[in-house]
Short mmCIF file of C-alpha atoms and ligand atoms in Angstrom, two decimals:
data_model
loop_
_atom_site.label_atom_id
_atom_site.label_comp_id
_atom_site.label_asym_id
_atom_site.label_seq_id
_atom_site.Cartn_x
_atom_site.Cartn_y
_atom_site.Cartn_z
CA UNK A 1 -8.04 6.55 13.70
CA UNK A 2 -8.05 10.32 14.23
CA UNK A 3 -5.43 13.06 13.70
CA UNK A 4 -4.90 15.83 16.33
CA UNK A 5 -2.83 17.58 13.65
CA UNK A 6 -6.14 17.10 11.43
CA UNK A 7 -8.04 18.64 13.65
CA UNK A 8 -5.73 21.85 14.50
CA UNK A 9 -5.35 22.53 10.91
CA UNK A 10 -9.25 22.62 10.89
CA UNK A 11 -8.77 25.34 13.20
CA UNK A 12 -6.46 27.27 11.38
CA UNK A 13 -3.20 26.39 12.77
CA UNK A 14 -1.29 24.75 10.12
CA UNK A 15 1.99 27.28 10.41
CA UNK A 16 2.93 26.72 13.89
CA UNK A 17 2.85 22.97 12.85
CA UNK A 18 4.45 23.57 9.32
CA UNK A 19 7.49 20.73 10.17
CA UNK A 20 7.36 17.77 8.66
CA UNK A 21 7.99 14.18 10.00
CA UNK A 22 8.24 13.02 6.74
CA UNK A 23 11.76 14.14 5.62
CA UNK A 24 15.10 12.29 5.29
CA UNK A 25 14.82 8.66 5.55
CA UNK A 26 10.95 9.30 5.51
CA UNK A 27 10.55 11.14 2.02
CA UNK A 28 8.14 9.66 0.07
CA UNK A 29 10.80 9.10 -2.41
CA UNK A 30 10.34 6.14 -5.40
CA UNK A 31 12.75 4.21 -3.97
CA UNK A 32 11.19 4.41 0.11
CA UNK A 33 7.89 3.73 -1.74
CA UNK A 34 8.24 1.36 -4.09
CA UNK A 35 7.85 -1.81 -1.39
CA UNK A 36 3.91 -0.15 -0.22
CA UNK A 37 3.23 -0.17 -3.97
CA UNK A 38 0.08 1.99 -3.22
CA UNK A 39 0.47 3.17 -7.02
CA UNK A 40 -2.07 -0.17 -7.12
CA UNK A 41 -4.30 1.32 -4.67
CA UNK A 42 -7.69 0.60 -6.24
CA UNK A 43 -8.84 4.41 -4.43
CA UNK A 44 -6.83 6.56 -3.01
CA UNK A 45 -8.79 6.73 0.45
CA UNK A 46 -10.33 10.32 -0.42
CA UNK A 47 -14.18 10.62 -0.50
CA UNK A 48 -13.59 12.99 -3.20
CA UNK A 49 -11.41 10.68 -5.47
CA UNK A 50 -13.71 7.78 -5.01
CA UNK A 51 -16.65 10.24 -6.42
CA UNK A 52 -14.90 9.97 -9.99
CA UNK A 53 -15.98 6.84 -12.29
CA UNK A 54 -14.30 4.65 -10.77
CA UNK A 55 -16.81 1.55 -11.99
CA UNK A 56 -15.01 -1.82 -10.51
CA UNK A 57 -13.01 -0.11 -8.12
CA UNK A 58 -15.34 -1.48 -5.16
CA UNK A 59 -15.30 -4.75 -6.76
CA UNK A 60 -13.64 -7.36 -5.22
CA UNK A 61 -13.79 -7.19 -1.26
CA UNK A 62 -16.71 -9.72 -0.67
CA UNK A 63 -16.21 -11.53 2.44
CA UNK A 64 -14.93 -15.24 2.56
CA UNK A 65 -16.39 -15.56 6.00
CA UNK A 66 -18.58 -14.34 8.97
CA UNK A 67 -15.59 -11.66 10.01
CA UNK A 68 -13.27 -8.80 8.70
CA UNK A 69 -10.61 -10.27 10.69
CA UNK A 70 -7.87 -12.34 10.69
CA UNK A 71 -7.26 -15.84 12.20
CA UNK A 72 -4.89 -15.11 15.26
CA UNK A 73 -6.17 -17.77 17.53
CA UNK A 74 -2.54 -19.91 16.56
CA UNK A 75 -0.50 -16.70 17.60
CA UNK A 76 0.83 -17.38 20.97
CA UNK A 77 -0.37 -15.73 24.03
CA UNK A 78 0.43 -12.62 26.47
CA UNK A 79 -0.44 -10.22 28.73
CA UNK A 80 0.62 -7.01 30.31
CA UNK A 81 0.18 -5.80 33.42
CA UNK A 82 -2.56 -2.94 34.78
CA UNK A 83 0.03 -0.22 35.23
CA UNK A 84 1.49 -0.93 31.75
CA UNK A 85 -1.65 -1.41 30.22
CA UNK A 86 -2.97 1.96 31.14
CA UNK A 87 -0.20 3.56 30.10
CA UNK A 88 -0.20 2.53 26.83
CA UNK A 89 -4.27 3.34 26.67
CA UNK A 90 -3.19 6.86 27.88
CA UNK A 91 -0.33 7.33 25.31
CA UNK A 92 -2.39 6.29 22.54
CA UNK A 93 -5.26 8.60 23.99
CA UNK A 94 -2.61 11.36 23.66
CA UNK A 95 -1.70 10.99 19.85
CA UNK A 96 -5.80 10.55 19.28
CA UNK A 97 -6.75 13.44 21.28
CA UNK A 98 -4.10 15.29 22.20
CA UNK A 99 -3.71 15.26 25.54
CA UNK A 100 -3.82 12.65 28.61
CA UNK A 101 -7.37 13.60 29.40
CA UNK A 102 -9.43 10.36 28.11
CA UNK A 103 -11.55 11.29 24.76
CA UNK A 104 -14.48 9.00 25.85
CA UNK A 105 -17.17 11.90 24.28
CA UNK A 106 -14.97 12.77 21.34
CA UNK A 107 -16.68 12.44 18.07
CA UNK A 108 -16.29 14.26 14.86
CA UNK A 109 -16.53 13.58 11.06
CA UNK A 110 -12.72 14.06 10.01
CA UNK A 111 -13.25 13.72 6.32
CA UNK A 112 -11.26 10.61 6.34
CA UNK A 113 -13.71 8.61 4.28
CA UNK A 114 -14.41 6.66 7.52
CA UNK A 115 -17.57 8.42 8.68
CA UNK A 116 -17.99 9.17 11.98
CA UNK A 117 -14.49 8.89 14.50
CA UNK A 118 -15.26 8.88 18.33
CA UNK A 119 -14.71 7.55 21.61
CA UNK A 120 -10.82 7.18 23.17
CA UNK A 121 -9.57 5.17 20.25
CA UNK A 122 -11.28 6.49 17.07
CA UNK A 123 -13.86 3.88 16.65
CA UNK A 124 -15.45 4.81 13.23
CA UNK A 125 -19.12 4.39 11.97
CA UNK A 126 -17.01 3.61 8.73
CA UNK A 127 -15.01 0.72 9.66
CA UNK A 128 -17.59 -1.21 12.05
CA UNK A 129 -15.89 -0.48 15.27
CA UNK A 130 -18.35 2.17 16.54
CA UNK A 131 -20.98 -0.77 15.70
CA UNK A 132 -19.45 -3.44 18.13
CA UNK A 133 -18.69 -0.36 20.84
CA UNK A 134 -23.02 0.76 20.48
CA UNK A 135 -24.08 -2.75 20.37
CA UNK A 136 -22.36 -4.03 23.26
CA UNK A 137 -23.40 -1.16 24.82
CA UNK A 138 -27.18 -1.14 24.18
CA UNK A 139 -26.35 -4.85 25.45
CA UNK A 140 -25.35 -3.30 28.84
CA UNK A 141 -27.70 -0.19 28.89
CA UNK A 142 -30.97 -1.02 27.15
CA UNK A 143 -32.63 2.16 27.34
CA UNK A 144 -29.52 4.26 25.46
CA UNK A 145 -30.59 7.20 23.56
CA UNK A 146 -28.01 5.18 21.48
CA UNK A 147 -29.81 2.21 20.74
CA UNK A 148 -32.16 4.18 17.58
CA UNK A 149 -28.82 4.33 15.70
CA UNK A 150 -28.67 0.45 15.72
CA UNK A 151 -29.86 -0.36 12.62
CA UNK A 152 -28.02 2.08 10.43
CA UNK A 153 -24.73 1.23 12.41
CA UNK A 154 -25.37 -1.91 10.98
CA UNK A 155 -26.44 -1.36 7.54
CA UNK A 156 -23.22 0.53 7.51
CA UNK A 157 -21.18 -2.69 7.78
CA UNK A 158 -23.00 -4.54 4.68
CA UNK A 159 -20.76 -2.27 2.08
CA UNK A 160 -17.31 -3.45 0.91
CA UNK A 161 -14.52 -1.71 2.36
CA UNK A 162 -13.40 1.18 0.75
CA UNK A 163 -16.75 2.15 -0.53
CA UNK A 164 -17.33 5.92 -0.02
CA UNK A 165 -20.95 4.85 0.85
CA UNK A 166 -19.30 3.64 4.21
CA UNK A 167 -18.72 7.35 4.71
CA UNK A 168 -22.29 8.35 5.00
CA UNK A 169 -23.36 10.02 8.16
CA UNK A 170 -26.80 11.58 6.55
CA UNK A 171 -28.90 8.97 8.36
CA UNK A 172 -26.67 9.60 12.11
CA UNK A 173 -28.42 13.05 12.39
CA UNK A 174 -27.84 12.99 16.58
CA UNK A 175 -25.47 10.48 16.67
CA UNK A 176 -22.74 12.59 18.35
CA UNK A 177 -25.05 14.49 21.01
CA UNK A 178 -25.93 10.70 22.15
CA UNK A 179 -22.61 9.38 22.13
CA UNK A 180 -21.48 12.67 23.80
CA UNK A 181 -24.60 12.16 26.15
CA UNK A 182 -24.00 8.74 27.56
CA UNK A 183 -20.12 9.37 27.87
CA UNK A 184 -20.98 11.99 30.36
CA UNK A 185 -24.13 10.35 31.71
CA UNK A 186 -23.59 6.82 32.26
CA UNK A 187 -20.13 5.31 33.47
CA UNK A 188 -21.37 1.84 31.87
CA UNK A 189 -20.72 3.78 28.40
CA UNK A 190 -17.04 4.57 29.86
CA UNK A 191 -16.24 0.83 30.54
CA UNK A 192 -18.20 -0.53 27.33
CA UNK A 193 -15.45 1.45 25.13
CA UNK A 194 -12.91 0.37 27.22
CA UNK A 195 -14.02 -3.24 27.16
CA UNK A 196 -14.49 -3.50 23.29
CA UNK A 197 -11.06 -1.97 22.95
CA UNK A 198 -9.31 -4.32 25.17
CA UNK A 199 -10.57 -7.15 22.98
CA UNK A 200 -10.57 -5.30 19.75
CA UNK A 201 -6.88 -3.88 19.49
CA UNK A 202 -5.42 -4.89 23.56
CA UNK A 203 -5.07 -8.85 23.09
CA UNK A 204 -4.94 -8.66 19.62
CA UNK A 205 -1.99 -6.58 19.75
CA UNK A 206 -0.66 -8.58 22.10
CA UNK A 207 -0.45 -11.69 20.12
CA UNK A 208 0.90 -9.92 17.34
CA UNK A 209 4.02 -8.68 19.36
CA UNK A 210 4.09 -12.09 20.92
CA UNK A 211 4.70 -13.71 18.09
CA UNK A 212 7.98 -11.17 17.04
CA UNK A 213 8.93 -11.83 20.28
CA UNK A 214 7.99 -8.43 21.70
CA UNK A 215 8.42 -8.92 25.11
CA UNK A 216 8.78 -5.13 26.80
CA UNK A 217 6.22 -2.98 27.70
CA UNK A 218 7.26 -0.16 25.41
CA UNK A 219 7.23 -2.98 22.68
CA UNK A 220 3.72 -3.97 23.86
CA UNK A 221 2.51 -0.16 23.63
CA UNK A 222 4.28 0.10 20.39
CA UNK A 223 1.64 -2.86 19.10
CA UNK A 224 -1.27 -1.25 20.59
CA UNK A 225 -0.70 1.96 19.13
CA UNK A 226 -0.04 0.84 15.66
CA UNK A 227 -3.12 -1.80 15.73
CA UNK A 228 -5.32 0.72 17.43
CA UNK A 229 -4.54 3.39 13.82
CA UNK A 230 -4.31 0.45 11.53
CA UNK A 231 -6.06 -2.23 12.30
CA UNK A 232 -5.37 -5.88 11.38
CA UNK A 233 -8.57 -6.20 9.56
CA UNK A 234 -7.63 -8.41 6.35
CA UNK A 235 -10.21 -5.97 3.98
CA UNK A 236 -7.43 -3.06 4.50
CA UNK A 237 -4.29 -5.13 3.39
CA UNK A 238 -2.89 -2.10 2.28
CA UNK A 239 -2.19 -0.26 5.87
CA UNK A 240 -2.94 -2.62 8.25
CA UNK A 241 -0.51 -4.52 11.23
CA UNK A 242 0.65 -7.58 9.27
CA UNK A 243 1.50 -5.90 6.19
CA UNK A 244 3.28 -3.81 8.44
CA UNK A 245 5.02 -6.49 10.34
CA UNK A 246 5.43 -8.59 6.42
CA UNK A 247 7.44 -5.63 5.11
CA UNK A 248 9.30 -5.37 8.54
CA UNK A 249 10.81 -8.63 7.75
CA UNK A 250 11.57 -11.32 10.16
CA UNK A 251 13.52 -10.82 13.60
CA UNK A 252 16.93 -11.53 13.06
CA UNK A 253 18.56 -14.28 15.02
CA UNK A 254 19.54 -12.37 18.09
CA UNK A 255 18.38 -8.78 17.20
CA UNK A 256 17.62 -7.04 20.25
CA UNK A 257 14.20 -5.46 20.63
CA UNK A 258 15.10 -2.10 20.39
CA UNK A 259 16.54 -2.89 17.31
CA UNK A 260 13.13 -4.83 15.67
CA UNK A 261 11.20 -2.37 16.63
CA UNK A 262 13.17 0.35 15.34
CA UNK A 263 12.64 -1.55 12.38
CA UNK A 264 9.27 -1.75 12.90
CA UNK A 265 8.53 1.69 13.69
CA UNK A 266 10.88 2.79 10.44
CA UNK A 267 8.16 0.49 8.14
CA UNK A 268 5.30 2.16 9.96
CA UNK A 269 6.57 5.86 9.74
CA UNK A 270 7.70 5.11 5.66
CA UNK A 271 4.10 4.13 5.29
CA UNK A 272 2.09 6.79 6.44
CA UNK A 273 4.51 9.06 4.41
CA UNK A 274 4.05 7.50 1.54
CA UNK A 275 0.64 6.73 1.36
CA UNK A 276 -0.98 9.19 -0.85
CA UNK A 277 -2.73 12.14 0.49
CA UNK A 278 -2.50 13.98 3.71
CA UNK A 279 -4.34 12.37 6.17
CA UNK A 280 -2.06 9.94 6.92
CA UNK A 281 1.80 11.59 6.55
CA UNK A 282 -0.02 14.04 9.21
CA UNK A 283 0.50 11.52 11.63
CA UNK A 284 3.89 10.39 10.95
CA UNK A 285 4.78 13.05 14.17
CA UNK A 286 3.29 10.24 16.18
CA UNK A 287 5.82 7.48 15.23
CA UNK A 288 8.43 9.74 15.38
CA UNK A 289 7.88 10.38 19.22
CA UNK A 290 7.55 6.34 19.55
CA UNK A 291 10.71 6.35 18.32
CA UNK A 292 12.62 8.73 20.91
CA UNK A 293 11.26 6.61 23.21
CA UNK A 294 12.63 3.26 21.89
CA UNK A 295 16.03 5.53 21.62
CA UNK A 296 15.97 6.18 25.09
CA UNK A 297 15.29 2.01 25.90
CA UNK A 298 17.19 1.88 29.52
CA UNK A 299 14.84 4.71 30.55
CA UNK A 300 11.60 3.62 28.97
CA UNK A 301 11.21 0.07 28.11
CA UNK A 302 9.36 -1.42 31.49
CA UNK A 303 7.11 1.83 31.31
CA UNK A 304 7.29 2.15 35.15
CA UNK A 305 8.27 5.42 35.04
CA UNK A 306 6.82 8.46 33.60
CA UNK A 307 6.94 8.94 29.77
CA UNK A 308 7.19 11.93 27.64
CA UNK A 309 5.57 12.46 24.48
CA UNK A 310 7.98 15.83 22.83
CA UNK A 311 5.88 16.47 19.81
CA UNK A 312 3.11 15.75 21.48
CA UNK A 313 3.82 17.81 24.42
CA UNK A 314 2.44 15.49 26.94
CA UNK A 315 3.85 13.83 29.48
CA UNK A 316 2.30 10.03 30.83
CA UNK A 317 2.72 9.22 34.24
CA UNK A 318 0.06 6.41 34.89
CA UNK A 319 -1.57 8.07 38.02
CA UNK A 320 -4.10 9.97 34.88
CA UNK A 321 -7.69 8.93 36.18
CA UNK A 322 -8.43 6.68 33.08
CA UNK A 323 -12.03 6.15 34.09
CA UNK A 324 -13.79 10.02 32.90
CA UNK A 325 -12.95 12.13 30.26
CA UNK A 326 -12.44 15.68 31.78
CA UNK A 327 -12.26 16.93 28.51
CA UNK A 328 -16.01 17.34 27.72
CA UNK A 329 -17.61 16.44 30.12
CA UNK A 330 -18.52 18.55 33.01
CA UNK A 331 -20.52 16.11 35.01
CA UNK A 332 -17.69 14.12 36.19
CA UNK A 333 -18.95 11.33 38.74
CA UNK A 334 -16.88 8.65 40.57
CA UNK A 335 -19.25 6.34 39.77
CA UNK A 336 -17.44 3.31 38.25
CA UNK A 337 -19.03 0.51 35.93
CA UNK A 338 -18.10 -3.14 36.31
CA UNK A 339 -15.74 -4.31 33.23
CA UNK A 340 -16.87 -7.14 31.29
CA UNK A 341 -14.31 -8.93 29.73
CA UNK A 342 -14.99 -10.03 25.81
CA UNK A 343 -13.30 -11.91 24.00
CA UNK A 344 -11.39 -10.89 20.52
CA UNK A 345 -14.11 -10.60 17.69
CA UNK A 346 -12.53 -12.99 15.28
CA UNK A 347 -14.58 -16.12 16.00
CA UNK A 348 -17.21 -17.11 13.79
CA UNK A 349 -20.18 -18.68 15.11
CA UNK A 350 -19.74 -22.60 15.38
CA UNK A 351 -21.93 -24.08 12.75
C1 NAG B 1 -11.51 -15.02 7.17
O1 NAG B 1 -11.13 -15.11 5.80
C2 NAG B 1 -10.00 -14.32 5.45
C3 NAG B 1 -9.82 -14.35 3.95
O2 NAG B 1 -9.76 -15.65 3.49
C4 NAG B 1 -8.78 -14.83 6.22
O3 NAG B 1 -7.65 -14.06 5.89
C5 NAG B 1 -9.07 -14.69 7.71
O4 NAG B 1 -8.00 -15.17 8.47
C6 NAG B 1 -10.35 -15.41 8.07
N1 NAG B 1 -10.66 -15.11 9.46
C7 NAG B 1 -11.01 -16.04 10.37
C8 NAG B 1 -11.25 -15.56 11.75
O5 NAG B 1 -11.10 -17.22 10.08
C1 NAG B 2 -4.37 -18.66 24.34
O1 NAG B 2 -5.24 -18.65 25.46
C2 NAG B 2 -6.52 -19.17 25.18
C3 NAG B 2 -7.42 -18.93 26.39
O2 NAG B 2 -6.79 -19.30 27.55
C4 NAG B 2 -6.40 -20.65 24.82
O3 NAG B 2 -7.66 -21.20 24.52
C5 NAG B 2 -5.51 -20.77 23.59
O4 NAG B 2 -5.29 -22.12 23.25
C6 NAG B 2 -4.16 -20.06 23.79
N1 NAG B 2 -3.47 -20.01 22.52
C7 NAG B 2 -2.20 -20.36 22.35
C8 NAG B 2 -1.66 -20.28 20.96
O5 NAG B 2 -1.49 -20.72 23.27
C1 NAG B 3 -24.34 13.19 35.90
O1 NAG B 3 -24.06 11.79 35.83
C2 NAG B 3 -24.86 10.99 36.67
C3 NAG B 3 -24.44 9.52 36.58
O2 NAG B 3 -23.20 9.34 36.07
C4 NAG B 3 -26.33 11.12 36.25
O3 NAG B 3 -27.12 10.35 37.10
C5 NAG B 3 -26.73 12.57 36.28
O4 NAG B 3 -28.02 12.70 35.74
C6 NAG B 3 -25.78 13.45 35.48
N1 NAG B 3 -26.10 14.87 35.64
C7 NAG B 3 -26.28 15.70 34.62
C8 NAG B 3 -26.56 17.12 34.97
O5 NAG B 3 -26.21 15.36 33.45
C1 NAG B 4 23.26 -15.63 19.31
O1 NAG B 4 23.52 -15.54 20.69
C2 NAG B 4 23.98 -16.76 21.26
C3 NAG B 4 24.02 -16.59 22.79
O2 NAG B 4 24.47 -15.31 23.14
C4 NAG B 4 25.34 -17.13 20.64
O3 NAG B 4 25.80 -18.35 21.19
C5 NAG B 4 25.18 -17.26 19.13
O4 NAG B 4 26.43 -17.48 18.52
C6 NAG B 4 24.53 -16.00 18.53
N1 NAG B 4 24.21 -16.23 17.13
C7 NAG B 4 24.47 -15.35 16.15
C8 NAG B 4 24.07 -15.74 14.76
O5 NAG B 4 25.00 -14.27 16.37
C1 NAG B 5 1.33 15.19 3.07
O1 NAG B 5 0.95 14.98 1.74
C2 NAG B 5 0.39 16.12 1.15
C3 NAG B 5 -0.18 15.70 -0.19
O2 NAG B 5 0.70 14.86 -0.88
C4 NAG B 5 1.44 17.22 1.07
O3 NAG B 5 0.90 18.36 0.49
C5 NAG B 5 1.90 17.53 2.50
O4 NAG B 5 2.94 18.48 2.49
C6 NAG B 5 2.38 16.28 3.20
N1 NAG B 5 2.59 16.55 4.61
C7 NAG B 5 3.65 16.13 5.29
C8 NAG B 5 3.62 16.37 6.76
O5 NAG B 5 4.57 15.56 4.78
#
């Protein structure tokens, strides 16, 4: 997960985006907040609040099995098609890097507790995402500058969640120029990031609307985005998709889509307003254009035809080349990798 907004006010530029999304029916009032109940947070997500004795805190989160994730194998099946797919890649690209221009090479510390945040997506070195992307990759390309960071990838993963030691970037020192490095270098690097997130957040996402009975393409992009910023990893119960879809409350008998996932998208928004500090209220701008889309439902529920983002200023038609990231990288080939299909990480090995 990364914030555009977060990264602008880094640059100074917090007036010109002074309005905030989180007003009205999104005020982090009591009464919106009560039902998140992150007054029982055990740390408040901050790097710097986590630094205070907080002896316990990180107590608690030990794995019951071989995976953060849930059991979704029973959710039922779906897919979308390639045009719809990429469009909801390239929206999604647009709230995490601002524009329609893939952010394969992107990578930055945001100061989000989550270490590292890079690729199209926002895998982090802090949430073991980055790990699967490097290791599938070093997989594919065995000679990657990025294979040295293997082992500290790793050792990353061993700490509970929420840990500010998951944060720690002071054994990455030339982490980013590689990653930067073999986005720009080797298309293989390209497809491995698009692979791992097809399996990661795609079908996973999938399922989950599947079994609301999110049917539309919008709805489908909808699932993606919100999986893609917060995860359905059962060690972040706090934030993640099924608590999300749990305080959403069932689909009414007959409710129309637009009207679940204006639900939906109501929960989500309420969330990242309430949750304490600013990293994630910055984003609620993101939901909010979601939501003028699911307004306008005629127009934009099949996604066939070109989408605009208003906060956002971007506009998605599907013809963006979704293969380079003209961004950052000035040597842009045609070259094309073959995808390899994986499947969703939540299998543990058979014993
Ligand atoms: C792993 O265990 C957790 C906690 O008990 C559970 O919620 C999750 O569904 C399990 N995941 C898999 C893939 O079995
Ligand atoms: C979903 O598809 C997979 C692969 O084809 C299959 O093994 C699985 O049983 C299906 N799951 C459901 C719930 O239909
Ligand atoms: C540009 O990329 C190609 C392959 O994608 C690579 O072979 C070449 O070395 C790169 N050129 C530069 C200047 O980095
Ligand atoms: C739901 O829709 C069906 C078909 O349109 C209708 O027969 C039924 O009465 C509706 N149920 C409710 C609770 O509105
Ligand atoms: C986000 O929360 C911070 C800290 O509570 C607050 O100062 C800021 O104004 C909030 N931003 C928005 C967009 O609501």
């Amino acid at each position: 997960m990364k914030s555009v907004y977060l990264l602008l006010l880094c640059f100074g530029l917090p007036f010109v985006l002074a309005s905030s999304y989180c007003t009205g029916s999104f005020k982090p009032t009591t009464s919106i907040c009560k039902k998140f109940q992150f007054n029982k947070l055990k740390s408040a997500g901050h790097c710097t609040d986590s630094k205070k004795k907080t002896s316990g805190a990180f107590k608690g989160l030990k794995l019951s099995n071989c995976t953060t994730f849930y059991d979704i194998s029973k959710l039922p099946n779906q897919s979308m098609d390639a045009h719809s797919t990429k469009m909801a890649e390239l929206i999604t690209n647009v709230f995490e890097n601002g524009n329609t221009k893939m952010g394969y090479a992107a990578i930055e510390k945001l100061g989000d507790c989550r270490g590292y945040t890079g690729g199209y997506i926002g895998f982090t070195t802090g949430t073991n995402d980055a790990y699967a992307v490097v290791k599938e990759y070093v997989k594919r390309s065995p000679k990657s500058n990025l294979k040295k960071f293997l082992p500290e990838l790793k050792r990353l993963t061993t700490f509970l969640f929420g840990d500010p030691k998951r944060d720690d970037v002071s054994r990455l020192a030339g982490f980013p120029k590689a990653w930067k490095s073999a986005t720009c270098n080797d298309p293989v690097f390209i497809q491995t990031q698009l692979d791992v997130g097809e399996a990661m957040y795609m079908k996973p996402a999938l399922k989950y609307a599947a079994s609301v009975g999110v049917k539309s393409n919008l709805g489908k992009a909808i699932f993606y985005d919100t999986i893609v910023q917060h995860g359905w990893q059962y060690v972040e119960p706090s934030i993640n998709l099924p608590r999300i879809l749990l305080l959403t409350g069932k689909r009414k008998t007959n409710e129309s889509e637009k009207s679940y996932l204006t639900r939906f998208l109501t929960t989500r928004r309420q969330l990242m307003c309430c949750y304490p500090g600013d990293v994630w209220n910055s984003s609620a701008d993101r939901v909010a254009d979601l939501q003028s889309l699911v307004n306008q439902w005629s127009k934009n529920q099949k996604l066939s035809k070109p989408v605009q983002l208003k906060i956002y200023g971007a506009t998605v038609t599907g013809k963006e080349n979704l293969l380079v990231d003209k961004q950052t990288c000035k040597n842009v080939t045609s070259k094309k990798a073959k995808s390899i299909p994986l499947p969703i990480p939540n299998t543990c090995p058979k014993k």
